[in-house]
XYZ file of C-alpha atoms in Angstrom:
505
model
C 281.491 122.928 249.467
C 285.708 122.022 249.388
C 286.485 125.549 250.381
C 283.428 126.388 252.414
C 284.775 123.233 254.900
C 287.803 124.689 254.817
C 287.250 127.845 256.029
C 284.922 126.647 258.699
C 287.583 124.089 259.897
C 289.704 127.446 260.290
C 287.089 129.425 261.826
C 286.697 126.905 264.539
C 289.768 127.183 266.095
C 291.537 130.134 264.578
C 290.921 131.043 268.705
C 293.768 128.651 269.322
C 296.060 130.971 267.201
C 295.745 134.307 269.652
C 298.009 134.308 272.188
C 296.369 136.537 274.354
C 292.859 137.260 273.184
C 291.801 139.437 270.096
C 293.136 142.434 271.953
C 294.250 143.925 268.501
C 294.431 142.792 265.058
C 292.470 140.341 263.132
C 290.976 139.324 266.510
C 289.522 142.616 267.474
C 288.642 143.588 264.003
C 286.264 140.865 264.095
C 284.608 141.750 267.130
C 283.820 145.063 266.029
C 282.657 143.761 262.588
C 280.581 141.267 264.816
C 279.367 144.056 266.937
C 278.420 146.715 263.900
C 276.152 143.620 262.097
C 274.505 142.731 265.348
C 273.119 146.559 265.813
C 271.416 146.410 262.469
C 270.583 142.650 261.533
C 268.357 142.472 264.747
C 265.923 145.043 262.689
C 265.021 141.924 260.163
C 263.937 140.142 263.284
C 261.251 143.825 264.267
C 260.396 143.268 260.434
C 259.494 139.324 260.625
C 257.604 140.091 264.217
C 255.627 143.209 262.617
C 254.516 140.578 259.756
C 254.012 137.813 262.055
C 251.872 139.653 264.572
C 249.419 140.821 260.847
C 249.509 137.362 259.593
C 246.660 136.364 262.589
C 243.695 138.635 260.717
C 241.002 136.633 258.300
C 242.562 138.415 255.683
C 246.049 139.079 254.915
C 246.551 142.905 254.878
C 248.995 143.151 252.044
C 246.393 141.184 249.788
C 244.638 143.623 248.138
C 245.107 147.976 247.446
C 241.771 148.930 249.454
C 243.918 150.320 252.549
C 244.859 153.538 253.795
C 248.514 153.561 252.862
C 247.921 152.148 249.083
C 248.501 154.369 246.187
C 245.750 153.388 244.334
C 246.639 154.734 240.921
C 250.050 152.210 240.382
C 249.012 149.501 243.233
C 248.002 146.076 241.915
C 246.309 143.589 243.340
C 248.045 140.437 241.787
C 252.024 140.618 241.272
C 252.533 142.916 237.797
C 256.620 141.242 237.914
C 259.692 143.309 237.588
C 259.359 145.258 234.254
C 256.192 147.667 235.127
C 255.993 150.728 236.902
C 252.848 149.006 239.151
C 253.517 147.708 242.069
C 251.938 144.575 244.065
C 249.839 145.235 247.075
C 252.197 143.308 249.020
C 255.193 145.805 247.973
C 253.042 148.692 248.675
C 252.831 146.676 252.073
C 256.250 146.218 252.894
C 256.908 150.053 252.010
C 254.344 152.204 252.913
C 252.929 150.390 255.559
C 255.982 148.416 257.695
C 258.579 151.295 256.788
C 256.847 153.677 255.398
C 259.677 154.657 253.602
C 260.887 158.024 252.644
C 262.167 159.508 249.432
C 265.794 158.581 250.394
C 268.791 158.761 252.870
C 268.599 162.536 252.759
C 264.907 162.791 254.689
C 264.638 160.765 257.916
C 261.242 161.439 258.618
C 261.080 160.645 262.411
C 261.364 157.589 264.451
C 258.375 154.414 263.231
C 257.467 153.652 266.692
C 255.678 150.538 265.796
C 259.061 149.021 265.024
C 260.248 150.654 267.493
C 258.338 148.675 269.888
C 258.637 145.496 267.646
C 262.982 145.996 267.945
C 262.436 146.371 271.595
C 260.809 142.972 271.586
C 263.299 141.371 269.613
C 266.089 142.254 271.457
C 264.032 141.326 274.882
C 264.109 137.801 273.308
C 267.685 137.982 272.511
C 268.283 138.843 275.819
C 266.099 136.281 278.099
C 267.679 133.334 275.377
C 271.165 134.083 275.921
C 271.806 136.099 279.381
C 272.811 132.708 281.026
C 275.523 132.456 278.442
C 276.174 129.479 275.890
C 274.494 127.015 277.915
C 271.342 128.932 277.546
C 272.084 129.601 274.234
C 272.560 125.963 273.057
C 269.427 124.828 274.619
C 267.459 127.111 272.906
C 269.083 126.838 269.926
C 268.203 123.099 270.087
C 264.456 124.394 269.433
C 265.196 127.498 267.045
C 267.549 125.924 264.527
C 266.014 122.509 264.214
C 261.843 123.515 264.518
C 262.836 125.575 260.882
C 263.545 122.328 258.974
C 259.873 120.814 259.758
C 258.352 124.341 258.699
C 261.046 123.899 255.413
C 259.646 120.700 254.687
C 256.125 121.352 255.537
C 256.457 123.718 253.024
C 258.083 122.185 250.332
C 255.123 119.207 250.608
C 252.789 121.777 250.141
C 254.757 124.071 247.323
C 255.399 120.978 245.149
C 251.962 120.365 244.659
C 250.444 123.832 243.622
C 249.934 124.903 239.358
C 253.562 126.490 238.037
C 255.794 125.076 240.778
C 258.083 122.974 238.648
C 258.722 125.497 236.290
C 260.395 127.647 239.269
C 262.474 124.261 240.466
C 263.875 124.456 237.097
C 264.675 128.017 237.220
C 266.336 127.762 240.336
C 268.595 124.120 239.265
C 269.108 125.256 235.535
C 272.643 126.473 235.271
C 273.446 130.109 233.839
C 277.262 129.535 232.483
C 277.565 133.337 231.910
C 276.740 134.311 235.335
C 280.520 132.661 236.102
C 281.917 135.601 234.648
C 280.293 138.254 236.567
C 282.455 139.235 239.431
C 279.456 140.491 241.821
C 278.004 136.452 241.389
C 281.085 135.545 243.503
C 281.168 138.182 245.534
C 277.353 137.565 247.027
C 277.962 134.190 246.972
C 281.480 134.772 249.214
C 279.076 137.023 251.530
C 276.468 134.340 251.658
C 278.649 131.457 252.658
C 280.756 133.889 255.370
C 277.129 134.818 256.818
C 275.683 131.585 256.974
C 278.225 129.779 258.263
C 279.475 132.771 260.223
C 283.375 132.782 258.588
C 285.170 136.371 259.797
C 282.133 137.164 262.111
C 284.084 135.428 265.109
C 281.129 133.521 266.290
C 282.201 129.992 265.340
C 285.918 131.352 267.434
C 283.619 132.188 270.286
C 281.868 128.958 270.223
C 284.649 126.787 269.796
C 286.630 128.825 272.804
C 284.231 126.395 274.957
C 284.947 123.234 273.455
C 287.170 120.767 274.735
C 290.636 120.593 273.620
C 290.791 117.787 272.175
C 287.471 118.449 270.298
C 286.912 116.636 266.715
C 287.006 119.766 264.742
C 287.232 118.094 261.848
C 283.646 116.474 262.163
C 282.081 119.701 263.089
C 283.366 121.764 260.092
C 281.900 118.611 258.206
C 278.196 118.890 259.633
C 277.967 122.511 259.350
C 279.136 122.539 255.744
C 277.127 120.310 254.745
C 274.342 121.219 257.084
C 274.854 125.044 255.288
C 274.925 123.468 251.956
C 271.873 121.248 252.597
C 269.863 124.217 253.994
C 270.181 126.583 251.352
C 269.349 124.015 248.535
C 266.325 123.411 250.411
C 264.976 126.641 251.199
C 265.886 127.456 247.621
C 263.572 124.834 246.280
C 261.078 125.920 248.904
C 261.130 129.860 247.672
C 261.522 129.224 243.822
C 258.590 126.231 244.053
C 256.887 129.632 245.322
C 257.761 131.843 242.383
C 256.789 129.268 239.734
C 252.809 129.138 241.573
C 252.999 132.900 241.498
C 254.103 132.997 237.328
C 251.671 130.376 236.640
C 248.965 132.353 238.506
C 250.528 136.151 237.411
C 251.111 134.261 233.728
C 254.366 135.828 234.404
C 258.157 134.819 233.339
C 259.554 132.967 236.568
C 262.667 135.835 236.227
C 260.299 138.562 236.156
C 258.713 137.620 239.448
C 262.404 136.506 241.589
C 264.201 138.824 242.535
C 267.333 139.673 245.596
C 267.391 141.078 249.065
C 264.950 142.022 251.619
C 261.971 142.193 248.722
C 262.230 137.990 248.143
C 261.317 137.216 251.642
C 259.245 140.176 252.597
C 257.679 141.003 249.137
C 257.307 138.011 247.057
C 256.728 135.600 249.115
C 254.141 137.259 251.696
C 252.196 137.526 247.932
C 252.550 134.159 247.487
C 251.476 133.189 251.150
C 248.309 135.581 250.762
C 247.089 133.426 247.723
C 247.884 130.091 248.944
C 245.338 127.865 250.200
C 245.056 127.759 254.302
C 246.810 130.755 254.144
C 245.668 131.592 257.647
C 248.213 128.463 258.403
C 251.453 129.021 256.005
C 251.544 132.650 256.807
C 251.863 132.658 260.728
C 254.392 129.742 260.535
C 256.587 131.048 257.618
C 257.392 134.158 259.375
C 258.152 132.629 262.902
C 260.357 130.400 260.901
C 262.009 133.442 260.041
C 262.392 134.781 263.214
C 263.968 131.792 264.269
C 266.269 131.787 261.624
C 267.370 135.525 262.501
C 267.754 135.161 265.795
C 270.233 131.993 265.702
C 272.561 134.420 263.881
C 271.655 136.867 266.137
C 272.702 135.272 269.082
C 275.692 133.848 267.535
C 277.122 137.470 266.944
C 275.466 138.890 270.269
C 278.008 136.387 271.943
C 281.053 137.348 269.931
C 281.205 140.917 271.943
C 279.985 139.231 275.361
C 282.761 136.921 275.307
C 285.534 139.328 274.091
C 284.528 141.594 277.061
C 284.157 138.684 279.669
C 287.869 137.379 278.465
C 289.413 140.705 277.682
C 287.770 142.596 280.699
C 286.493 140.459 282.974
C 287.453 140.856 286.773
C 287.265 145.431 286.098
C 284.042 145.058 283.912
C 282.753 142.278 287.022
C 283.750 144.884 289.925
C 281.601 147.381 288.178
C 278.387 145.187 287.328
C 278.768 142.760 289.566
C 277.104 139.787 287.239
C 277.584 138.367 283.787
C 273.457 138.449 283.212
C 273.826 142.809 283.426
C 277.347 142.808 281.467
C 274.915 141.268 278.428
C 272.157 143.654 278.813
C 274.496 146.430 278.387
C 275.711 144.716 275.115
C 271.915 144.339 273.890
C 270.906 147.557 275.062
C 273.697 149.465 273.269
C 273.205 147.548 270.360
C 269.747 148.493 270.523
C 270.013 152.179 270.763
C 272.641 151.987 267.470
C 270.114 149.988 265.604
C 267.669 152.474 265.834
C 268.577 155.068 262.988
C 267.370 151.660 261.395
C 263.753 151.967 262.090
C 263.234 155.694 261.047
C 261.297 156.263 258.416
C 264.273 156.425 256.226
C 265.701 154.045 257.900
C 265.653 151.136 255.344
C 268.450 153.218 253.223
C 270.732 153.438 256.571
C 269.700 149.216 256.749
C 271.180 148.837 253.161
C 273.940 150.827 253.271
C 275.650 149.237 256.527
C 275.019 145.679 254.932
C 276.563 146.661 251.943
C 279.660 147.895 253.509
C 279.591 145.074 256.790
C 278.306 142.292 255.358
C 280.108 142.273 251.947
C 282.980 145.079 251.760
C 284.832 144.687 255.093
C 283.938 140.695 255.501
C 285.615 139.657 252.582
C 288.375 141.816 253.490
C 288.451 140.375 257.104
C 288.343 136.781 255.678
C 291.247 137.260 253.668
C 293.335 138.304 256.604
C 292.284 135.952 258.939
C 293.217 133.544 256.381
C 296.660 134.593 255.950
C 297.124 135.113 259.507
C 296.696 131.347 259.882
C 297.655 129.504 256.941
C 300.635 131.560 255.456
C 302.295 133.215 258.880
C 301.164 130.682 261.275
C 302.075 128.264 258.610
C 300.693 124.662 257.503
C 303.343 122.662 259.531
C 302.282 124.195 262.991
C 298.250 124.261 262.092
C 299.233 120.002 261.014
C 301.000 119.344 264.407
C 297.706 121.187 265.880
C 295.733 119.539 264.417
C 297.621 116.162 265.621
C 297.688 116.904 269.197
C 293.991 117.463 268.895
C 293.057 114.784 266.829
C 295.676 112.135 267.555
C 296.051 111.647 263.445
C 297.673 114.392 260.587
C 295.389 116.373 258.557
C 295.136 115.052 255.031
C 296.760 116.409 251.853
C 293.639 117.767 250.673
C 293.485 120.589 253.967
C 297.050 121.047 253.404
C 296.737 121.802 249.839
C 293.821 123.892 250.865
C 295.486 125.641 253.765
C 299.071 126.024 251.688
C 297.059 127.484 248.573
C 293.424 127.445 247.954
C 291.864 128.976 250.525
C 294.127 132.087 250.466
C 293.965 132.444 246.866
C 290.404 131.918 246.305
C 289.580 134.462 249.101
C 292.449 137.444 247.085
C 290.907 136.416 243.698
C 287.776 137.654 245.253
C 288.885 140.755 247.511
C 290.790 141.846 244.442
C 287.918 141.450 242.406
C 285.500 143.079 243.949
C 287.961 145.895 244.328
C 288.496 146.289 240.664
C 284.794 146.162 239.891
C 283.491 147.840 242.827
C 279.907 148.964 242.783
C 278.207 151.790 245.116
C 275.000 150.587 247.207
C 272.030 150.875 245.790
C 268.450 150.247 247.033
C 266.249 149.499 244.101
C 267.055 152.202 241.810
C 267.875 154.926 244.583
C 271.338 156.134 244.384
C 273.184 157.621 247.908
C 274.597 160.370 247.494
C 278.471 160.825 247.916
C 278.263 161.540 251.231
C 276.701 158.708 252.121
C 279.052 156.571 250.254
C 281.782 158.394 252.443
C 279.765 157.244 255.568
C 279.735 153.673 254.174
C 283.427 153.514 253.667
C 283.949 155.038 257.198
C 281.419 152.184 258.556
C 284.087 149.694 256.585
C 287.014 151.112 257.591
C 286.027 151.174 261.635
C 285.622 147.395 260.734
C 288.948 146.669 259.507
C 290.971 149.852 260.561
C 292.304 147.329 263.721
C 294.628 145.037 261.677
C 296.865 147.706 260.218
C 296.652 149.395 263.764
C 296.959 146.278 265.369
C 300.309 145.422 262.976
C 301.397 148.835 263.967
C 301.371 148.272 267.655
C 303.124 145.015 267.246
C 306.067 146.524 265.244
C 306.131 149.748 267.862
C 306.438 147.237 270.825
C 308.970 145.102 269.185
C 312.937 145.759 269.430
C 315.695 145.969 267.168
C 316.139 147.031 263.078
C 312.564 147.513 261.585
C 313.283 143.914 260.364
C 313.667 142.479 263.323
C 310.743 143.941 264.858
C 308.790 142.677 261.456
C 310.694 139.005 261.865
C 309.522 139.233 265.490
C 306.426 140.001 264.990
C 305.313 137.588 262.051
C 307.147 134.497 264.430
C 304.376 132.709 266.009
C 304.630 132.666 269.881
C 302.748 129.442 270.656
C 305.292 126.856 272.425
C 304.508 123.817 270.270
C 306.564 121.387 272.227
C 304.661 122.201 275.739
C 301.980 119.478 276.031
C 299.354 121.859 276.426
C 299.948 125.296 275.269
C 296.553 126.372 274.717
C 294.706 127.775 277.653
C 291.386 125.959 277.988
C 288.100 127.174 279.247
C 287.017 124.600 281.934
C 283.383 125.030 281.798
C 281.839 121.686 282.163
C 278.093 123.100 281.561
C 279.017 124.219 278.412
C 279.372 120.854 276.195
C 280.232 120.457 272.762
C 277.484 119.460 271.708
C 275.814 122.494 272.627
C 278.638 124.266 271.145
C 278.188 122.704 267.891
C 274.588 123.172 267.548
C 275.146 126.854 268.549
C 277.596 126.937 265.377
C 275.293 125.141 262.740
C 272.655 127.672 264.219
């Protein structure tokens, strides 16, 4: 968790750093990255609504292979694990039913209206919870991030307890040394921590923009760390409790039934739900936990772009709309019509490809340089006198060492990595074709494209000997020795507290 807390303590108030908004750069790099995740995550949040709204029936639809869209001659009714060419009624489900999938990237095969209509809802929500800006937000993040935690629990009480579940705790705490050595291990796990705790997507910058100066930072990084950390052990128990009932019952290897992405949470365990007792309860409740879940980071990046516009473009953006509440419909409606090559038929391949090149390429990349931005060019002495002012007591050795050396270093071990032993997306065992791997890299490289073009611009607007326009720009323009050189936002309905939920969210 040491470097986690460090990079959140950097996230949440690398704002402080800018010296005139992320007009270019780092800062406007993550925006876009930001922007690009919020048009396709919010399709996770059609999917959990779509299985939420065909949890209510007497029987769970993805139970058994006497429907319409089964293939009868490879559909099973029980879970046949990893290493067969059957597949579970519930995976049948989840692809010939909710996306009805196509043979790949190359055939769209028209627009799925029903998720269509289920996106349109999601973003609606998105909308009415955040239009009145973080105050809004906070309050109904209040509900959304901490409601999860008694559904968590709930079912963890009732996992623990069902044939099979210990051997699937055991699976999930028993170390695999050799998995240390595999460079993708660290890589997802770099990707998980930046998206849970929202590192490089600018939302923790954009929440902490409305805290008080004098804010303890420091104690905030601590409880969402640790509130991270605390969440993912426990939904991991929760899920692999799961998988052990479903070996027991499947008399199945626990490694043959877990497996990664979408399929855990909208495969396995929707065949796990369907054969649990008082299923009609688990199921409804599981997937509005998830919908919760979603939207918290939904709304977290939704407000990264509608705070860069309000800051960057307020008073010419305000002539023109005339109120805040139609400058974030704009945002959710554009994001909405970009999300929808998503929810074509072939949309699921578009889905995987921009996470693989968002979420994990251009994040990690991001990180890196937001890192260096602040620990190596700002420099440790001016983030420690920072820190001072806003603390009234020095950082500790330990987030000096971090900021001098570990954080930067552990972040380029991994870029570098995952350059070296870079692997194309994949869904399943589809391959893209090479164009398609072109238009991933594009995807990543409108990400990130802003901080060389950003450095560019710098150096162009700079005078003297290329140097001296390099010296120039990598000097820091923040007068430390004013009392206050950091322009506040004065918005007294927007407390900390509400700030710092919004950021655990």
């Amino acid at each position: 968790m040491g470097p986690s807390l460090d990079l959140s303590l950097i996230s949440s108030w690398l704002m402080l750093c800018a010296k005139q908004g992320p007009k270019a750069g780092v800062g406007l790099a993550t925006v876009v990255i930001s922007s690009v995740f919020s048009t396709y995550y919010n399709v996770l949040m059609s999917w959990a609504l779509y299985y939420l709204f065909n949890s209510f029936g007497a029987v769970l639809p993805w139970k058994s292979c006497n429907n319409t869209w089964n293939n009868i001659g490879n559909c099973s009714s029980g879970f046949p694990g990893n290493n067969t060419h059957l597949q579970s009624a519930s995976q049948q489900f989840f692809d010939h039913r909710l996306l009805q999938k196509t043979s790949g990237i190359e055939e769209v095969g028209g627009l799925h209206w029903e998720l269509f209509g289920y996106l349109f809802i999601a973003w609606v929500i998105v909308y009415l919870c955040i239009f009145k800006g973080v105050k809004s937000t906070g309050k109904v993040v209040y509900f959304t991030a901490v409601f999860p935690y008694f559904i968590l629990l709930a079912l963890l009480i009732n996992n623990v307890q069902l044939p099979g579940a210990k051997n699937g705790i055991l699976f999930f705490v028993t170390p695999v040394w050799s998995k240390l050595f595999e460079v993708k291990v660290w890589v997802n796990a770099a990707a998980q921590v930046f998206n849970s705790i929202g590192i490089a997507f600018g939302s923790m910058i954009s929440m902490a923009s409305y805290n008080k100066f004098n804010n303890n930072i420091l104690r905030d990084a601590l409880i969402v760390s640790c509130t991270n950390t605390f969440t993912s052990i426990l939904a991991g128990f929760v899920i692999f409790s799961a998988i052990g009932y479903m070996a027991h019952i499947h008399n199945l290897p626990v490694d043959n039934i877990a497996t990664d992405g979408p399929g855990l949470v909208f495969v396995v365990y929707p065949e796990v739900l369907s054969t649990m007792p008082v299923f009609q309860l688990w199921a409804p409740l599981f997937f509005f936990m998830l919908l919760c879940l979603g939207l918290d980071s939904q709304f977290a990046t939704v407000e990264v772009a509608v705070t860069f516009i309000k800051d960057e473009f307020g008073p010419q953006v305000l002539r023109f709309l005339k109120r805040e509440e139609l400058l974030t419909l704009v945002v959710c409606i554009t994001c909405f019509v970009l999300g929808i090559p998503d929810i074509t038929k072939g949309g699921i391949y578009v889905f995987q490809l921009m996470d693989h090149y968002t979420a994990v390429v251009s994040l990690v990349f991001l990180a890196f340089f937001e890192v260096v931005a602040v620990c190596w060019i700002f420099g440790v002495e001016r983030i420690s006198l920072m820190v001072t002012r806003m603390q009234g007591k020095a950082p500790n050795i330990y987030f000096r060492l971090c900021w001098l050396l570990l954080s930067p270093m552990l972040v380029l071990c991994i870029l570098t990595s995952s350059i070296v032993q870079y692997t194309p997306a994949r869904y399943g065992k589809y391959t893209y074709p090479m164009w398609a791997e072109w238009v991933g890299w594009g995807i990543s490289l409108f990400s990130i494209v802003w901080i060389p073009l950003g450095a560019i611009q710098e150096l162009y607007s700079n005078k003297g000997s290329l140097l001296q326009r390099l010296k120039t720009a990598m000097t820091p323009t923040i007068d430390l020795d004013a009392e206050d050189p950091w322009q506040e936002k004065q918005n007294l309905d927007n407390p900390a507290s509400e700030t710092l939920i919004t950021s655990v969210a």
